[in-house]
Amino acid sequence: MTATIRADGMEWPLQTYLDAMSFSRVDPFSLPAIDGQVRVTTVSLSGELAPSTYASQVRWHDVLAFRPIANGLESSPCDICGEPVMRIDFHSQCASCEDAGEYGW
């Protein structure tokens, strides 16, 4: 049976989710070299998605993978081209695709 994770309102195969959302795997023999004031989202060894927190507050020995959150905002792929978009509302299009849509290209 494949390990799964509940995220974004659905069940994902764990490895697929980690790859699709650009999570970095944690080396069990060394802590990640990341500034403690960077906000990160983590996935625990038991396959649970944890809310974002500062890297200095993470219990790294319980973490399978992590993803930094730039500027406190979570990025998501553009609905059209797949480029990262900083999510501040429910709109998930990058500036280029949004401009093209306004002009009907």
XYZ file of N, CA and C in Angstrom:
315
model
N 0.831 -1.174 0.000
C 0.000 0.000 0.000
C 0.884 1.249 0.000
N 0.530 2.221 -0.809
C 1.284 3.455 -0.933
C 0.899 4.431 0.175
N 1.905 5.076 0.754
C 1.641 6.088 1.785
C 0.958 7.288 1.144
N -0.016 7.867 1.856
C -0.747 9.024 1.339
C -0.691 10.174 2.341
N -1.042 11.354 1.848
C -1.104 12.548 2.683
C -2.377 13.301 2.330
N -3.044 13.829 3.333
C -4.257 14.622 3.106
C -3.844 16.086 3.022
N -4.023 16.687 1.843
C -3.645 18.087 1.630
C -4.488 18.667 0.510
N -4.776 19.949 0.605
C -5.555 20.653 -0.419
C -6.891 19.979 -0.690
N -7.484 19.390 0.337
C -8.809 18.812 0.220
C -8.880 17.448 -0.426
N -7.746 16.781 -0.599
C -7.775 15.453 -1.214
C -6.627 14.598 -0.700
N -6.707 13.305 -0.983
C -5.639 12.373 -0.625
C -4.647 12.303 -1.779
N -3.377 12.499 -1.473
C -2.304 12.428 -2.466
C -1.393 11.249 -2.122
N -0.806 10.591 -3.130
C 0.313 9.702 -2.816
C 1.435 10.575 -2.236
N 2.028 10.157 -1.148
C 2.984 10.988 -0.419
C 4.136 11.474 -1.302
N 4.789 10.574 -2.014
C 5.935 10.969 -2.844
C 5.519 11.925 -3.958
N 4.348 11.718 -4.532
C 3.844 12.614 -5.579
C 3.641 14.013 -5.029
N 3.051 14.112 -3.843
C 2.814 15.421 -3.229
C 4.130 16.133 -2.941
N 5.084 15.421 -2.368
C 6.371 16.039 -2.046
C 7.068 16.551 -3.303
N 7.015 15.776 -4.376
C 7.641 16.201 -5.632
C 6.875 17.348 -6.284
N 5.554 17.249 -6.323
C 4.735 18.274 -6.987
C 4.831 19.620 -6.284
N 4.966 19.614 -4.976
C 5.016 20.859 -4.209
C 6.439 21.296 -3.874
N 7.423 20.660 -4.493
C 8.845 21.034 -4.358
C 9.352 20.993 -2.916
N 8.976 19.957 -2.184
C 9.501 19.770 -0.834
C 10.917 19.207 -0.921
N 11.761 19.569 0.016
C 13.113 19.025 0.131
C 13.104 17.957 1.211
N 13.709 16.798 0.906
C 13.782 15.721 1.906
C 14.813 16.092 2.967
N 14.564 15.687 4.191
C 15.485 15.948 5.294
C 16.425 14.760 5.436
N 17.724 15.052 5.481
C 18.727 14.026 5.729
C 18.667 13.677 7.219
N 18.406 12.416 7.561
C 18.262 12.071 8.980
C 19.550 12.221 9.790
N 20.698 12.394 9.109
C 21.974 12.495 9.815
C 22.495 13.922 9.953
N 21.794 14.900 9.366
C 22.214 16.298 9.535
C 21.012 17.219 9.367
N 20.989 18.275 10.152
C 19.900 19.247 10.073
C 20.026 20.085 8.809
N 18.909 20.550 8.257
C 18.972 21.425 7.085
C 19.676 22.737 7.432
N 20.453 23.244 6.495
C 21.130 24.533 6.679
C 20.164 25.628 6.254
N 19.294 26.036 7.161
C 18.273 27.030 6.851
C 18.181 28.007 8.026
N 18.038 29.278 7.706
C 17.931 30.315 8.735
C 16.712 30.042 9.617
N 16.869 30.190 10.905
C 15.793 29.922 11.857
C 14.596 30.837 11.722
N 14.760 32.004 11.077
C 13.658 32.952 10.922
C 12.877 32.763 9.624
N 13.238 31.751 8.840
C 12.499 31.430 7.617
C 11.293 30.583 7.990
N 10.142 30.918 7.427
C 8.938 30.106 7.670
C 8.970 28.905 6.734
N 8.634 27.741 7.269
C 8.634 26.507 6.493
C 7.341 25.736 6.733
N 6.962 24.967 5.740
C 5.889 23.986 5.872
C 6.571 22.632 5.905
N 6.148 21.758 6.798
C 6.807 20.464 6.935
C 5.815 19.310 6.803
N 6.369 18.157 6.458
C 5.621 16.899 6.450
C 6.333 15.987 7.442
N 5.577 15.464 8.393
C 6.173 14.627 9.444
C 6.494 13.233 8.912
N 7.269 12.494 9.683
C 7.607 11.121 9.308
C 6.364 10.242 9.197
N 5.300 10.621 9.898
C 4.052 9.858 9.823
C 3.178 10.302 8.647
N 3.669 11.250 7.839
C 2.938 11.677 6.647
C 1.881 12.727 6.889
N 2.031 13.528 7.937
C 1.062 14.585 8.227
C 1.636 15.937 7.840
N 0.821 16.750 7.173
C 1.211 18.099 6.792
C 1.022 19.013 7.992
N 2.084 19.699 8.384
C 2.019 20.594 9.549
C 1.815 22.030 9.077
N 1.177 22.859 9.895
C 1.039 24.274 9.541
C 2.417 24.931 9.477
N 2.533 25.989 8.687
C 3.830 26.652 8.557
C 4.253 27.265 9.887
N 5.556 27.233 10.117
C 6.144 27.770 11.339
C 7.563 28.209 11.034
N 8.198 28.878 11.981
C 9.595 29.272 11.802
C 10.493 28.043 11.903
N 11.549 28.027 11.096
C 12.463 26.885 11.071
C 13.068 26.613 12.445
N 13.276 27.650 13.227
C 13.858 27.470 14.563
C 12.914 26.733 15.517
N 11.630 26.635 15.188
C 10.652 25.982 16.052
C 10.311 24.562 15.612
N 10.907 24.112 14.513
C 10.602 22.786 13.968
C 11.388 21.715 14.721
N 10.725 20.619 15.034
C 11.394 19.448 15.621
C 11.902 18.603 14.456
N 13.109 18.898 13.988
C 13.628 18.332 12.745
C 13.748 16.816 12.766
N 13.938 16.201 13.922
C 14.067 14.741 13.963
C 12.744 14.042 13.632
N 11.628 14.776 13.623
C 10.318 14.213 13.276
C 9.873 14.573 11.859
N 10.754 15.208 11.068
C 10.359 15.745 9.763
C 10.900 14.889 8.623
N 10.023 14.567 7.676
C 10.405 13.847 6.466
C 10.878 14.825 5.394
N 10.130 15.938 5.220
C 10.452 16.906 4.171
C 9.957 18.288 4.586
N 10.525 19.323 3.954
C 10.126 20.698 4.265
C 10.151 21.544 3.001
N 9.456 22.681 3.086
C 9.438 23.641 1.983
C 9.444 25.040 2.583
N 10.446 25.870 2.226
C 10.445 27.259 2.708
C 9.300 28.045 2.088
N 8.779 28.995 2.836
C 7.727 29.873 2.335
C 8.333 31.258 2.197
N 8.428 31.751 0.973
C 9.041 33.051 0.700
C 8.162 34.182 1.207
N 8.752 35.100 1.948
C 8.062 36.301 2.434
C 6.794 36.001 3.221
N 6.685 34.818 3.803
C 5.504 34.488 4.593
C 4.298 34.109 3.762
N 4.411 34.181 2.439
C 3.304 33.805 1.563
C 3.614 32.468 0.921
N 2.635 31.641 0.797
C 2.835 30.345 0.180
C 2.687 30.480 -1.323
N 3.603 29.886 -2.075
C 3.493 29.971 -3.528
C 2.745 28.756 -4.061
N 2.100 28.944 -5.198
C 1.405 27.860 -5.872
C 1.674 28.019 -7.358
N 1.548 26.952 -8.141
C 1.801 27.082 -9.570
C 0.683 27.845 -10.274
N 1.061 28.597 -11.311
C 0.091 29.313 -12.141
C -0.852 28.294 -12.779
N -2.131 28.624 -12.831
C -3.124 27.720 -13.415
C -2.862 27.442 -14.885
N -2.175 28.357 -15.568
C -1.993 28.236 -17.013
C -0.612 27.702 -17.381
N 0.454 28.370 -16.902
C 1.802 27.997 -17.342
C 2.610 27.215 -16.309
N 2.188 27.213 -15.051
C 2.887 26.458 -14.025
C 3.976 27.210 -13.284
N 4.237 28.467 -13.634
C 5.232 29.265 -12.917
C 4.751 29.530 -11.488
N 5.674 29.653 -10.522
C 5.245 29.926 -9.144
C 4.543 31.275 -9.014
N 3.463 31.307 -8.254
C 2.696 32.525 -7.995
C 2.552 32.644 -6.486
N 2.836 33.815 -5.934
C 2.641 34.014 -4.504
C 1.149 34.142 -4.249
N 0.615 33.293 -3.395
C -0.819 33.214 -3.163
C -1.240 34.207 -2.085
N -2.000 35.232 -2.467
C -2.542 36.161 -1.480
C -4.064 36.152 -1.510
N -4.637 35.465 -2.476
C -6.086 35.298 -2.550
C -6.346 33.999 -3.308
N -7.514 33.849 -3.868
C -7.830 32.609 -4.579
C -7.422 32.655 -6.041
N -6.798 33.737 -6.470
C -6.393 33.922 -7.852
C -5.019 33.294 -8.051
N -4.863 32.348 -8.961
C -3.592 31.651 -9.136
C -3.079 31.744 -10.563
N -2.938 32.952 -11.074
C -2.333 33.151 -12.385
C -1.172 34.116 -12.245
N -0.082 33.850 -12.988
C 1.058 34.755 -12.954
C 0.707 36.017 -13.746
N 1.523 37.047 -13.604
C 1.242 38.333 -14.251
C 1.184 38.201 -15.771
N 2.076 37.395 -16.355
C 2.092 37.238 -17.815
C 0.804 36.605 -18.326
N 0.360 35.539 -17.690
C -0.864 34.861 -18.127
C -2.095 35.718 -17.854
N -2.071 36.469 -16.761
C -3.188 37.352 -16.451
C -3.310 38.450 -17.507
N -2.168 39.036 -17.906
C -2.178 40.064 -18.951
C -2.672 39.497 -20.274
N -2.211 38.296 -20.629
C -2.631 37.674 -21.885
C -4.129 37.402 -21.874
N -4.671 37.014 -20.730
C -6.105 36.748 -20.621
C -6.947 37.991 -20.782
N -6.439 39.126 -20.300
C -7.188 40.377 -20.419
C -7.314 40.828 -21.864
N -6.306 40.494 -22.667
C -6.327 40.920 -24.066
C -6.810 39.816 -25.003
N -7.189 38.671 -24.452
C -7.748 37.583 -25.251
C -6.736 36.839 -26.099
N -5.458 36.828 -25.694
C -4.440 36.130 -26.480
C -4.510 34.662 -26.259
